[in-house]
Short mmCIF file of C-alpha atoms in Angstrom, two decimals:
data_model
loop_
_atom_site.label_atom_id
_atom_site.label_comp_id
_atom_site.label_asym_id
_atom_site.label_seq_id
_atom_site.Cartn_x
_atom_site.Cartn_y
_atom_site.Cartn_z
CA UNK A 1 48.16 2.81 40.08
CA UNK A 2 51.66 2.18 38.90
CA UNK A 3 50.34 0.39 35.94
CA UNK A 4 48.15 3.43 35.19
CA UNK A 5 51.10 5.74 35.71
CA UNK A 6 53.50 3.66 33.67
CA UNK A 7 56.88 4.96 34.37
CA UNK A 8 55.69 7.95 36.39
CA UNK A 9 56.53 8.62 40.08
CA UNK A 10 53.57 8.53 42.60
CA UNK A 11 53.10 11.46 45.01
CA UNK A 12 50.42 12.35 47.42
CA UNK A 13 49.20 15.88 47.06
CA UNK A 14 45.98 17.58 48.26
CA UNK A 15 45.52 19.82 45.21
CA UNK A 16 44.13 19.36 41.70
CA UNK A 17 45.05 19.98 38.04
CA UNK A 18 42.45 20.81 35.38
CA UNK A 19 42.03 18.70 32.28
CA UNK A 20 43.86 21.42 30.11
CA UNK A 21 46.90 21.42 32.63
CA UNK A 22 46.95 17.63 32.60
CA UNK A 23 47.22 17.56 28.86
CA UNK A 24 49.85 20.30 28.84
CA UNK A 25 51.91 18.47 31.56
CA UNK A 26 51.74 15.29 29.67
CA UNK A 27 52.93 16.94 26.50
CA UNK A 28 55.64 18.39 28.54
CA UNK A 29 56.83 15.16 29.62
CA UNK A 30 55.48 15.16 33.31
CA UNK A 31 56.69 12.25 35.36
CA UNK A 32 54.63 12.56 38.53
CA UNK A 33 51.22 11.35 39.37
CA UNK A 34 49.31 13.49 42.09
CA UNK A 35 47.17 11.53 44.56
CA UNK A 36 44.46 13.41 46.38
CA UNK A 37 43.71 12.10 49.92
CA UNK A 38 40.19 13.60 49.80
CA UNK A 39 40.10 15.34 53.04
CA UNK A 40 42.73 13.25 54.81
CA UNK A 41 45.08 16.14 54.70
CA UNK A 42 44.39 19.90 55.06
CA UNK A 43 45.57 22.90 53.20
CA UNK A 44 48.63 23.17 55.48
CA UNK A 45 50.15 20.08 53.69
CA UNK A 46 50.07 21.47 50.27
CA UNK A 47 53.45 21.44 48.61
CA UNK A 48 54.67 23.28 45.50
CA UNK A 49 56.10 20.56 43.23
CA UNK A 50 57.00 21.64 39.70
CA UNK A 51 53.77 22.99 38.39
CA UNK A 52 50.73 21.20 37.10
CA UNK A 53 50.99 17.37 36.66
CA UNK A 54 48.52 14.46 36.00
CA UNK A 55 46.22 13.52 38.80
CA UNK A 56 44.96 10.34 40.48
CA UNK A 57 42.35 10.80 43.18
CA UNK A 58 42.81 8.58 46.38
CA UNK A 59 39.68 8.43 48.64
CA UNK A 60 39.76 7.46 52.30
CA UNK A 61 37.23 4.69 53.00
CA UNK A 62 33.77 5.96 53.57
CA UNK A 63 35.31 9.48 53.90
CA UNK A 64 34.39 11.19 50.79
CA UNK A 65 30.80 12.39 49.96
CA UNK A 66 29.16 12.21 46.53
CA UNK A 67 29.74 15.88 46.17
CA UNK A 68 33.47 15.42 46.63
CA UNK A 69 33.68 12.89 43.90
CA UNK A 70 31.95 15.28 41.40
CA UNK A 71 34.24 18.13 42.47
CA UNK A 72 37.36 16.09 41.93
CA UNK A 73 36.22 15.01 38.43
CA UNK A 74 35.41 18.60 37.49
CA UNK A 75 38.96 19.57 38.66
CA UNK A 76 40.50 16.97 36.29
CA UNK A 77 40.93 13.61 38.40
CA UNK A 78 41.75 10.81 36.01
CA UNK A 79 41.18 7.90 38.23
CA UNK A 80 39.88 7.07 41.73
CA UNK A 81 40.88 4.58 44.52
CA UNK A 82 38.04 3.41 46.70
CA UNK A 83 36.69 0.70 48.91
CA UNK A 84 33.05 0.83 47.89
CA UNK A 85 31.22 1.07 44.68
CA UNK A 86 31.28 4.72 43.29
CA UNK A 87 30.37 3.65 39.66
CA UNK A 88 27.27 5.75 39.36
CA UNK A 89 29.18 8.78 40.54
CA UNK A 90 32.35 8.53 38.48
CA UNK A 91 30.86 7.51 35.06
CA UNK A 92 33.68 6.49 32.68
CA UNK A 93 36.48 7.53 34.90
CA UNK A 94 38.72 4.44 36.04
CA UNK A 95 38.34 3.13 39.58
CA UNK A 96 40.75 0.90 41.39
CA UNK A 97 38.89 -0.89 44.05
CA UNK A 98 40.71 -2.11 47.26
CA UNK A 99 39.80 -3.65 50.45
CA UNK A 100 41.51 -0.99 52.68
CA UNK A 101 42.36 2.47 51.27
CA UNK A 102 44.46 3.42 54.28
CA UNK A 103 46.77 0.50 53.69
CA UNK A 104 47.04 1.37 50.04
CA UNK A 105 48.05 4.95 51.10
CA UNK A 106 50.68 3.38 53.35
CA UNK A 107 52.21 1.20 50.71
CA UNK A 108 52.32 4.07 48.02
CA UNK A 109 53.78 6.52 50.51
CA UNK A 110 56.36 4.11 51.70
CA UNK A 111 57.43 3.30 48.13
CA UNK A 112 57.51 6.99 47.07
CA UNK A 113 59.70 8.07 49.97
CA UNK A 114 61.97 5.08 49.48
CA UNK A 115 61.02 3.08 52.56
CA UNK A 116 62.69 5.75 54.97
CA UNK A 117 62.10 3.83 58.23
CA UNK A 118 64.40 1.07 57.00
CA UNK A 119 67.39 3.41 57.22
CA UNK A 120 66.19 5.35 60.34
CA UNK A 121 66.40 4.18 63.91
CA UNK A 122 62.82 3.95 64.85
CA UNK A 123 61.61 3.78 68.47
CA UNK A 124 57.82 3.45 69.09
CA UNK A 125 56.26 3.77 72.51
CA UNK A 126 52.69 2.50 73.20
CA UNK A 127 50.58 2.19 76.25
CA UNK A 128 47.56 3.95 77.95
CA UNK A 129 49.66 6.36 79.83
CA UNK A 130 53.31 7.61 79.90
CA UNK A 131 53.93 7.74 76.16
CA UNK A 132 54.72 11.40 76.10
CA UNK A 133 57.09 11.18 79.06
CA UNK A 134 58.94 8.22 77.84
CA UNK A 135 59.52 9.50 74.26
CA UNK A 136 60.79 12.84 75.74
CA UNK A 137 63.22 11.23 78.18
CA UNK A 138 64.59 8.93 75.35
CA UNK A 139 64.80 11.97 73.10
CA UNK A 140 66.78 14.05 75.70
CA UNK A 141 69.25 11.07 75.83
CA UNK A 142 69.79 10.65 72.11
CA UNK A 143 69.65 14.09 70.69
CA UNK A 144 73.05 15.87 70.03
CA UNK A 145 73.95 19.21 68.40
CA UNK A 146 75.12 17.24 65.25
CA UNK A 147 72.54 14.55 65.42
CA UNK A 148 69.01 15.94 65.36
CA UNK A 149 66.05 13.53 66.18
CA UNK A 150 62.40 13.66 65.41
CA UNK A 151 59.73 13.24 67.97
CA UNK A 152 56.10 12.54 67.10
CA UNK A 153 53.44 12.65 69.78
CA UNK A 154 50.52 14.05 71.60
CA UNK A 155 51.96 17.68 72.18
CA UNK A 156 53.66 18.24 68.85
CA UNK A 157 55.91 16.93 66.03
CA UNK A 158 59.46 17.96 66.44
CA UNK A 159 62.01 17.64 63.58
CA UNK A 160 65.39 18.90 64.93
CA UNK A 161 64.54 22.38 66.29
CA UNK A 162 61.34 22.66 64.37
CA UNK A 163 58.02 22.41 66.26
CA UNK A 164 54.79 21.45 64.38
CA UNK A 165 51.45 21.34 66.23
CA UNK A 166 49.55 17.98 65.92
CA UNK A 167 45.94 16.83 66.07
CA UNK A 168 46.37 13.18 66.85
CA UNK A 169 48.88 11.48 69.06
CA UNK A 170 49.90 9.50 65.89
CA UNK A 171 49.33 11.45 62.57
CA UNK A 172 48.16 9.97 59.34
CA UNK A 173 50.68 8.01 57.36
CA UNK A 174 51.41 10.71 54.72
CA UNK A 175 52.34 13.24 57.48
CA UNK A 176 54.57 10.47 59.08
CA UNK A 177 56.42 9.90 55.89
CA UNK A 178 56.93 13.74 55.26
CA UNK A 179 58.42 13.83 58.83
CA UNK A 180 60.87 10.98 58.17
CA UNK A 181 61.89 12.54 54.85
CA UNK A 182 62.54 15.96 56.45
CA UNK A 183 64.56 14.33 59.29
CA UNK A 184 66.69 12.54 56.82
CA UNK A 185 67.32 15.83 54.87
CA UNK A 186 68.76 17.51 58.06
CA UNK A 187 71.02 14.53 58.77
CA UNK A 188 68.91 12.96 61.52
CA UNK A 189 68.96 9.28 62.07
CA UNK A 190 66.51 8.67 64.97
CA UNK A 191 62.80 9.08 65.34
CA UNK A 192 60.80 8.61 68.44
CA UNK A 193 56.91 8.01 68.21
CA UNK A 194 54.11 7.85 70.45
CA UNK A 195 52.05 5.05 68.80
CA UNK A 196 48.25 5.08 69.96
CA UNK A 197 46.03 1.92 69.89
CA UNK A 198 43.83 3.99 67.44
CA UNK A 199 46.61 4.36 65.00
CA UNK A 200 47.54 0.66 65.32
CA UNK A 201 43.93 -0.47 64.89
CA UNK A 202 43.23 1.75 61.94
CA UNK A 203 46.54 0.96 60.03
CA UNK A 204 48.14 4.53 60.37
CA UNK A 205 51.58 3.06 61.10
CA UNK A 206 51.20 0.02 58.72
CA UNK A 207 54.45 -0.80 56.95
CA UNK A 208 56.74 1.19 59.34
CA UNK A 209 59.93 -0.60 60.33
CA UNK A 210 60.59 -0.09 64.10
CA UNK A 211 63.88 -1.09 65.76
CA UNK A 212 62.76 -0.85 69.27
CA UNK A 213 59.34 -0.65 70.89
CA UNK A 214 58.29 0.13 74.46
CA UNK A 215 55.10 -0.85 76.27
CA UNK A 216 54.23 1.33 79.27
CA UNK A 217 50.99 0.09 80.68
CA UNK A 218 47.25 -0.94 79.90
CA UNK A 219 44.27 0.60 81.74
CA UNK A 220 40.52 1.01 81.02
CA UNK A 221 40.34 3.57 78.32
CA UNK A 222 39.48 3.75 74.56
CA UNK A 223 36.89 0.97 74.98
CA UNK A 224 34.71 2.97 72.69
CA UNK A 225 36.86 1.72 69.72
CA UNK A 226 38.15 -1.57 71.15
CA UNK A 227 35.08 -2.67 73.04
CA UNK A 228 36.94 -5.10 75.40
CA UNK A 229 40.24 -5.09 77.17
CA UNK A 230 41.37 -8.12 75.23
CA UNK A 231 40.71 -6.31 72.02
CA UNK A 232 42.46 -3.12 73.38
CA UNK A 233 45.60 -5.25 74.42
CA UNK A 234 45.64 -7.01 71.08
CA UNK A 235 45.67 -3.54 69.36
CA UNK A 236 48.68 -2.57 71.41
CA UNK A 237 50.43 -5.69 70.65
CA UNK A 238 50.39 -5.05 66.88
CA UNK A 239 53.21 -2.55 67.36
CA UNK A 240 55.53 -5.51 68.36
CA UNK A 241 54.65 -7.40 65.18
CA UNK A 242 56.34 -4.48 63.30
CA UNK A 243 59.76 -4.92 64.76
CA UNK A 244 62.04 -5.30 61.79
CA UNK A 245 59.10 -5.59 59.55
#
């Protein structure tokens, strides 16, 4: 994508620009490429960023219907990133094929936001039970009036005094990086995260740099995804591989 964008910045954005707007923006010297997660993010994540700019469409693996592809083309998408062949649907529009779209999203988001977890104190908590309790206890110990913290978990996302409702224990990678960025903007240095086995297995936290991780326990749950307790334990262990990574 960076080759496609040349010296432009890359930014995830669940919106779209028409062909006319793209040409107008390019003539005006636009330096940002928009990436459309194609359903990964909802309308609540839309941001206003300096008017219409060129577009690149980023599709989650297997998560976009053929009708969506046509819709993005009509709205002016100039390229697609996909993990399966969509040649018949995109025509002459360039396609960048990758093995794992989620990991590509993680790499691009991390690069765009300047690798925020390398400068934050990141504490991840995993385990079948107790993640919410442990993260809140640690947060209560670390948060001070002049040192806001962020907490990401089952109940909500907290950035300083701001509370945001969540749908997953561990949100998608784009939402995580937005949280880290906002924490840094208000002067925060510490982020506590509940890290689910689903998030670890599906790559939602791939590339995050943890300074401290906590394991609470492992009981018979989530075997619909992991199939066996051995695979479940392996998924949990992935968090420890990201210490200082």
